[in-house]
Coordinates of N, CA and C and ligand atoms in Angstrom, one line a residue:
X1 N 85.8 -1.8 -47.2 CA 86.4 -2.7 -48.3 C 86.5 -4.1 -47.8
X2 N 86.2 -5.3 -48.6 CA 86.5 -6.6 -48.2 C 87.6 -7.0 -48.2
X3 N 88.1 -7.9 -47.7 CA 89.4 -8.5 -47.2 C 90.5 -9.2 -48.7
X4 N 91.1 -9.1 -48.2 CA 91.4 -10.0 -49.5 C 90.9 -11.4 -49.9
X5 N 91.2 -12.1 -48.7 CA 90.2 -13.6 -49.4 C 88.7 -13.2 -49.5
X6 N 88.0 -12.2 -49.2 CA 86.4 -12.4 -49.9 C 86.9 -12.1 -50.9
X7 N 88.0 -11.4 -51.5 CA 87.6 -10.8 -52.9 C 87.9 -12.1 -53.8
X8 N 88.7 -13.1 -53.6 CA 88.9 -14.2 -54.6 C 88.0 -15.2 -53.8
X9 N 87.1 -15.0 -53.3 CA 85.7 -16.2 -52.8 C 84.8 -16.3 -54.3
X10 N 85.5 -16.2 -55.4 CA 84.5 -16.6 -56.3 C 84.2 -17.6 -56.3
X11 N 82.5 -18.2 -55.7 CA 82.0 -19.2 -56.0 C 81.5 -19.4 -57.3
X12 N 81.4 -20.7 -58.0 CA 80.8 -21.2 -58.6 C 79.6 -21.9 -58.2
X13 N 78.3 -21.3 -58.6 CA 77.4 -22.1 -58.2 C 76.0 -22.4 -59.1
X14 N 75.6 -23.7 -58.8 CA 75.2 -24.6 -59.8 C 73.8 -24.3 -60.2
X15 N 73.2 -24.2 -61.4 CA 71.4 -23.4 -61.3 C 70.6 -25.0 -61.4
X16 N 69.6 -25.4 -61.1 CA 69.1 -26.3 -61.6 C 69.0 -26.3 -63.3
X17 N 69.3 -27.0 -64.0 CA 68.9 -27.2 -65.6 C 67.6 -28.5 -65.9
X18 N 66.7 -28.2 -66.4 CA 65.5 -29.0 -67.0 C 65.5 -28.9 -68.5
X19 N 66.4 -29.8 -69.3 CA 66.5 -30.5 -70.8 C 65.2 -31.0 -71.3
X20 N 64.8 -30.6 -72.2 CA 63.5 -31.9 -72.6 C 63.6 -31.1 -74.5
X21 N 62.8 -32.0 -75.1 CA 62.8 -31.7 -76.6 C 62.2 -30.3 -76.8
X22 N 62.1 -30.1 -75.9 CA 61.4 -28.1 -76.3 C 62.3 -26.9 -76.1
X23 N 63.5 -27.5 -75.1 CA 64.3 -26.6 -75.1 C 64.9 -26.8 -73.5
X24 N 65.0 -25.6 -72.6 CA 65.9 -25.5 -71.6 C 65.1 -24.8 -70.4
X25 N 64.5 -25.3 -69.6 CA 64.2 -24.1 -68.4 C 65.7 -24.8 -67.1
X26 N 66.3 -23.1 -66.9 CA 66.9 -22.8 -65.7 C 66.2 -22.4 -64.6
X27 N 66.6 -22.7 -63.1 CA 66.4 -22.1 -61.9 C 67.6 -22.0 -61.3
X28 N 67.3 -21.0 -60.1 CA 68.2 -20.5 -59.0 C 67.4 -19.9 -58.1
X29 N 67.8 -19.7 -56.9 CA 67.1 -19.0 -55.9 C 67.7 -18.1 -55.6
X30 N 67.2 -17.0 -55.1 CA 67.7 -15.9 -54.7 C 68.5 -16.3 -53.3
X31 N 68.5 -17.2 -52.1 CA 69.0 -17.7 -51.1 C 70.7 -18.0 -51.7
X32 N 70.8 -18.5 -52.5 CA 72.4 -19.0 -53.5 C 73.1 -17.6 -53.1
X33 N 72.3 -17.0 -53.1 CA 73.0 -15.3 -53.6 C 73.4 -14.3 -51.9
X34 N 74.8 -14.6 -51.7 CA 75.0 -13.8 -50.4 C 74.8 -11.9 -50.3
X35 N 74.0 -11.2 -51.1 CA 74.0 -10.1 -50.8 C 72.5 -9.4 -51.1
X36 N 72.1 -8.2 -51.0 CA 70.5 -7.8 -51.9 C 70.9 -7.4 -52.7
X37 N 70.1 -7.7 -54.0 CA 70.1 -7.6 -55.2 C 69.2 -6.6 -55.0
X38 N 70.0 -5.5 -56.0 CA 69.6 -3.8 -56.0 C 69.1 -3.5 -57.5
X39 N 69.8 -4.7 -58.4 CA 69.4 -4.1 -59.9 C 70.2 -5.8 -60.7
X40 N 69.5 -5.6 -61.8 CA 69.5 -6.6 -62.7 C 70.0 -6.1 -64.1
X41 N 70.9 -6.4 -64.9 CA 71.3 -6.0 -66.3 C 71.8 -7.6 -67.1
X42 N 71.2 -7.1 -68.0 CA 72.0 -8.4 -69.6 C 72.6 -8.2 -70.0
X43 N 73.4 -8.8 -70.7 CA 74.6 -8.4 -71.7 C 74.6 -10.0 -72.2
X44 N 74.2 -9.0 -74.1 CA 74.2 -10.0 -75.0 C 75.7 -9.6 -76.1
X45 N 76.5 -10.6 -75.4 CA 78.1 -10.7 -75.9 C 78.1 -11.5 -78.2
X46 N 78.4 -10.8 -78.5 CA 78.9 -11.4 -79.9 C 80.4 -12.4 -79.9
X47 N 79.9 -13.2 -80.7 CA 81.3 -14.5 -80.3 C 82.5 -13.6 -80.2
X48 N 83.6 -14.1 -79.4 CA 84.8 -13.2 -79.7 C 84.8 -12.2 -78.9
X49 N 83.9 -11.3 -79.0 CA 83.7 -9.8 -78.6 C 84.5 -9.8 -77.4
X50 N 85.8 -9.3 -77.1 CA 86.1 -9.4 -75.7 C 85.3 -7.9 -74.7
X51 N 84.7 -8.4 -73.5 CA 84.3 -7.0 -72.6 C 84.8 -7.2 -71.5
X52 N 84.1 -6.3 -70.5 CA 84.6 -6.1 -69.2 C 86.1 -4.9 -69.5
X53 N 87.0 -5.9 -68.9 CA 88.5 -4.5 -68.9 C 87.7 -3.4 -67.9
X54 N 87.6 -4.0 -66.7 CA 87.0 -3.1 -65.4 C 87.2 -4.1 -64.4
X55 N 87.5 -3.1 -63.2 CA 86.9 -3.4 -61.9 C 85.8 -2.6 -61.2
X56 N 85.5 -3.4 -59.9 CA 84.4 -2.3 -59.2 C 85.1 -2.3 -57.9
X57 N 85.0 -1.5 -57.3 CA 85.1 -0.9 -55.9 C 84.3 -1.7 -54.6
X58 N 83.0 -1.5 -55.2 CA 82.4 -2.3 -54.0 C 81.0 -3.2 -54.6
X59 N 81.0 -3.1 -55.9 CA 80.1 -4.3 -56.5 C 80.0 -5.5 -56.3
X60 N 79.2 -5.9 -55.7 CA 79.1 -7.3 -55.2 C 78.2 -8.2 -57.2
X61 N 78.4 -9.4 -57.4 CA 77.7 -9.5 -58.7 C 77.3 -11.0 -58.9
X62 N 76.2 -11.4 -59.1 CA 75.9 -13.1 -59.4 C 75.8 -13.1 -61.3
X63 N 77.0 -13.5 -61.4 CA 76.5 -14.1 -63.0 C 76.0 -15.2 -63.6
X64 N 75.0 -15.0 -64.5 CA 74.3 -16.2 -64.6 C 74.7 -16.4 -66.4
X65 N 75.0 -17.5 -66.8 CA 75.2 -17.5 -68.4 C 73.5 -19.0 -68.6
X66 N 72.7 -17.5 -69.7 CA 71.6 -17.6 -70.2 C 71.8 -18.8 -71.3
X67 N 72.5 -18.8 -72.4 CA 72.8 -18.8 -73.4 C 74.4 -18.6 -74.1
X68 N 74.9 -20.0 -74.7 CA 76.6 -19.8 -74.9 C 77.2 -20.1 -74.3
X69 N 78.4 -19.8 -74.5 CA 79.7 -20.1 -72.8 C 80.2 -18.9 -73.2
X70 N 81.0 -18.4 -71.9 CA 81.7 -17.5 -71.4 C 83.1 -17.7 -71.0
X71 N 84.2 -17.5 -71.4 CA 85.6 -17.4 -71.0 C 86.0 -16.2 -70.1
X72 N 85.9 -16.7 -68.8 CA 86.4 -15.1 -67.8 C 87.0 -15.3 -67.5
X73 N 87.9 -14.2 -67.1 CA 89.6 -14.0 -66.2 C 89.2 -12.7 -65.2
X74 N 89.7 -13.6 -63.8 CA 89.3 -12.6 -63.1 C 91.4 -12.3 -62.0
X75 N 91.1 -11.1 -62.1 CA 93.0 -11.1 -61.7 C 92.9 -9.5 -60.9
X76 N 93.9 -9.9 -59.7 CA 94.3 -8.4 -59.3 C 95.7 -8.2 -59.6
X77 N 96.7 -7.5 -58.9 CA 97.7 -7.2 -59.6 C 98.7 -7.9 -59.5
X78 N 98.6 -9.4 -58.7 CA 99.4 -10.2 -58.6 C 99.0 -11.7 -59.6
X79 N 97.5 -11.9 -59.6 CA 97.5 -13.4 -60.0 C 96.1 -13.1 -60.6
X80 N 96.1 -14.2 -61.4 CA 94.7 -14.3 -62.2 C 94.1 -15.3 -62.4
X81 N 92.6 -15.9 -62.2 CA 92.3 -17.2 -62.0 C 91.0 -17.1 -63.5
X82 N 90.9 -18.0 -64.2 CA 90.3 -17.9 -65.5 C 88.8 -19.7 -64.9
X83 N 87.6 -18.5 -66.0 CA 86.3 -19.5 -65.6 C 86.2 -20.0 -67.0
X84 N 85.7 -21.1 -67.0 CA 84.4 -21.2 -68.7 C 83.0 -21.2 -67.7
X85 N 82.2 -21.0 -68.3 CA 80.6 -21.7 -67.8 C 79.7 -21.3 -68.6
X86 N 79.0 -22.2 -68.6 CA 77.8 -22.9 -69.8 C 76.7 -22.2 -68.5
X87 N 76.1 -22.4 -69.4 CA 74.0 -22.7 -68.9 C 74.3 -23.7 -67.4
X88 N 73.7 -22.4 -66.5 CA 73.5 -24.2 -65.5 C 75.1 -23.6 -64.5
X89 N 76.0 -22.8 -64.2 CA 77.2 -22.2 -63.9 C 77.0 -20.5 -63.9
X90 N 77.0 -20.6 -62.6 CA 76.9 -19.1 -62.2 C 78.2 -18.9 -61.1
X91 N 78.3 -17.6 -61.8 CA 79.7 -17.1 -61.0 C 79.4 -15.9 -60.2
X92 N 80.0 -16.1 -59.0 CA 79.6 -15.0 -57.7 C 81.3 -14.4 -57.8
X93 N 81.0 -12.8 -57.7 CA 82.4 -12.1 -58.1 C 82.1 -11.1 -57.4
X94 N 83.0 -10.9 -56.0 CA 83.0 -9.8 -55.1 C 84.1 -8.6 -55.9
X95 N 83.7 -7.0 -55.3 CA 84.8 -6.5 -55.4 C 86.1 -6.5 -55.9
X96 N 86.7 -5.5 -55.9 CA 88.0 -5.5 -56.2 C 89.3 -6.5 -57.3
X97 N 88.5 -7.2 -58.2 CA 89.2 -7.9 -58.7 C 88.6 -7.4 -60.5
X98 N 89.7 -7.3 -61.4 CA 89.6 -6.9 -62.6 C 89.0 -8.4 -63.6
X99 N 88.2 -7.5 -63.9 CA 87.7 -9.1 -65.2 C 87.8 -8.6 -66.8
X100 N 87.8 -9.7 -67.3 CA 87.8 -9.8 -68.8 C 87.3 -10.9 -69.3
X101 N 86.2 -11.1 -70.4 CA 85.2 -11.8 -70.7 C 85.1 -12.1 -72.0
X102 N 84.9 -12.8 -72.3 CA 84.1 -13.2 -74.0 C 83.4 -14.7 -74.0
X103 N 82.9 -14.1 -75.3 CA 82.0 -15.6 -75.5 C 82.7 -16.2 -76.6
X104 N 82.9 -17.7 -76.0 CA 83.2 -18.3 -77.0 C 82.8 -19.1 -77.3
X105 N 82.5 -19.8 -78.7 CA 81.7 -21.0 -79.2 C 80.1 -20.4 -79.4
X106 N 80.5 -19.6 -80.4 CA 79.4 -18.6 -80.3 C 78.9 -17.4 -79.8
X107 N 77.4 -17.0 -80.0 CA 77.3 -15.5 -79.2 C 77.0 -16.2 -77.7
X108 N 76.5 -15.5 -76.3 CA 76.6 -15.5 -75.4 C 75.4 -14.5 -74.7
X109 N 74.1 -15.0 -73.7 CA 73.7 -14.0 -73.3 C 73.9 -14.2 -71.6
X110 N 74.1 -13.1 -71.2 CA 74.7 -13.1 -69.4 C 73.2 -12.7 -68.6
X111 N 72.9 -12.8 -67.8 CA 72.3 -12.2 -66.3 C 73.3 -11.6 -65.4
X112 N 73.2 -10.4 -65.0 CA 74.1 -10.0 -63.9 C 73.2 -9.4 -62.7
X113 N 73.2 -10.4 -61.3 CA 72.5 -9.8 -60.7 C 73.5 -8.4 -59.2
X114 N 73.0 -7.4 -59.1 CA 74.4 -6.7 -59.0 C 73.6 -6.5 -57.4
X115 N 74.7 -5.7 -56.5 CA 74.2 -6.0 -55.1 C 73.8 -3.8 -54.9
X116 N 74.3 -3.2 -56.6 CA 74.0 -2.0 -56.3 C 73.9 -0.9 -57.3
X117 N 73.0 -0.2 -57.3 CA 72.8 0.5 -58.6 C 73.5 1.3 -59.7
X118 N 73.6 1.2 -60.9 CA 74.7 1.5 -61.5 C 75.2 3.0 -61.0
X119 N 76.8 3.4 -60.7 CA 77.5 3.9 -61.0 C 78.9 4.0 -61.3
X120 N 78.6 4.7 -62.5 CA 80.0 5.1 -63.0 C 81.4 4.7 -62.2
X121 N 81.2 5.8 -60.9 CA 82.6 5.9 -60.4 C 82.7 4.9 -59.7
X122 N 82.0 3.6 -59.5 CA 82.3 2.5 -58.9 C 83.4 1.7 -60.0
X123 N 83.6 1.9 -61.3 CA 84.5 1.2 -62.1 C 85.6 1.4 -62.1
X124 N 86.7 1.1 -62.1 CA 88.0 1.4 -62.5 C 88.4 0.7 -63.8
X125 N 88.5 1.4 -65.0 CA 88.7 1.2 -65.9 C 89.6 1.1 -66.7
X126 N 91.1 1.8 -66.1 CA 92.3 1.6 -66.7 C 93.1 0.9 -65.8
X127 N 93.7 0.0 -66.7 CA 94.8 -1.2 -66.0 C 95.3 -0.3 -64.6
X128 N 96.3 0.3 -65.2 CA 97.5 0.8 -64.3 C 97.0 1.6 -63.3
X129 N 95.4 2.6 -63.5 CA 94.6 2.8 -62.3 C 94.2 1.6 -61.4
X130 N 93.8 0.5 -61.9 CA 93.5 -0.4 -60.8 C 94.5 -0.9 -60.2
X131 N 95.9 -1.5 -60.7 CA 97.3 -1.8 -59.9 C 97.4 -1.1 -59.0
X132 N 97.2 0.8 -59.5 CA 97.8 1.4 -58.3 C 96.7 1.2 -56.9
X133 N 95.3 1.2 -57.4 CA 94.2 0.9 -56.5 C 94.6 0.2 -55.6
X134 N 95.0 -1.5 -56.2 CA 95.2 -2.8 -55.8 C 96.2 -2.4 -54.5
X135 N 97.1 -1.7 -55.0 CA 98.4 -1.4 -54.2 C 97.6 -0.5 -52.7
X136 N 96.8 0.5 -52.6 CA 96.9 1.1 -52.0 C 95.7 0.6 -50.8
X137 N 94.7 -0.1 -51.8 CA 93.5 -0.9 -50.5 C 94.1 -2.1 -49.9
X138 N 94.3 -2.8 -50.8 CA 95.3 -4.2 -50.4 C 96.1 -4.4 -49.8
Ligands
T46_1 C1 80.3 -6.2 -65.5 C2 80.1 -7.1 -66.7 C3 79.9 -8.5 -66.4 C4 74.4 1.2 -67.9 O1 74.0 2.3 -68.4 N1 73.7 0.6 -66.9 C5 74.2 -0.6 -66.4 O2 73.5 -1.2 -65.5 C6 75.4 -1.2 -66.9 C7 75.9 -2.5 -66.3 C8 76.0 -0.5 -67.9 N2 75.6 0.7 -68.4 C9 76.3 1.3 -69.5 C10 77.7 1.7 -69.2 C11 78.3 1.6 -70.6 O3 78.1 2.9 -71.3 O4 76.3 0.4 -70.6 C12 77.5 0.6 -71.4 C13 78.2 -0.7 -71.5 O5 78.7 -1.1 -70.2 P1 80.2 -1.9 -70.1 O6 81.1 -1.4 -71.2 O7 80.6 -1.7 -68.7 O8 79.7 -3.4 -70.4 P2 80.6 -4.7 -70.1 O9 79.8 -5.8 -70.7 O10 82.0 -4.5 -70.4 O11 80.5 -4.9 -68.5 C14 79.2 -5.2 -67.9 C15 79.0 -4.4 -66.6 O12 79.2 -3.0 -66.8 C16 80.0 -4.8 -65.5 O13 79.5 -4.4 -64.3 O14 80.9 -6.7 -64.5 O15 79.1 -6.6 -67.6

């Protein structure tokens, strides 16, 4: 399990953005990214839509916002630190800390690059299960 400061080491980190009258190309390197990326998933959010309401155990995750902005809250059982980020704002989110997401100012599409292949029992999905988690790794 990671320590407590890696788990609030959420960087923010910057993608290159290229504007021109045709539209948007993004980059990033895989080097930006401190872990191996084991699997890739999207999530195309409807305005409003709140998701997440999980933690992971030991999911390492690079978020990339495609498309839209994103309002996240990332909190364990003591404190909670809240993101926006546009196109061009990628959020690195270690373990053990509970998030909650939406897109606001519209729909929203995500990249999530994950450090490990989906499972289930890696989520903790009810509040008062993760507090007690929080309590007992922490
Ligand atoms: C996260 C945020 C940012 C799969 O079958 N495979 C997958 O790789 C993933 C990620 C999910 N699923 C299934 C599990 C659920 O039945 O897809 C369904 C929707 O997943 P969930 O409700 O967890 O979606 P979000 O948007 O609340 O959360 C997702 C990720 O699950 C999570 O890791 O951190 O995006």
């Amino acid at each position: 399990m990671d320590s407590l400061s890696t788990r609030w080491r959420h960087n923010i980190l910057e993608s290159k953005i290229v504007l021109d009258e045709r539209g948007l190309l993004g980059e990033f390197t895989l080097q930006q990214i401190e872990f191996k990326v084991k699997r890739i998933y999207w999530v195309y959010s409807k305005s409003s839509q709140k998701r997440g309401f999980h933690a992971h155990k030991e999911l390492h995750q690079f978020l990339v916002v495609l498309e839209g902005r994103i309002r996240i809250v990332l909190s364990d059982a003591q404190c909670c630190q809240e993101f926006q980020l546009a196109p061009g704002e990628n959020l690195l989110i270690h373990p053990g800390v509970w998030r909650e997401f939406v897109a606001c100012d519209g729909d929203a599409t995500i990249l999530v690059l994950a450090s490990e292949e989906y499972r289930e029992s890696d989520y903790i999905r009810d509040y008062d299960e993760f507090v007690r988690w929080d309590n007992e790794v922490f």
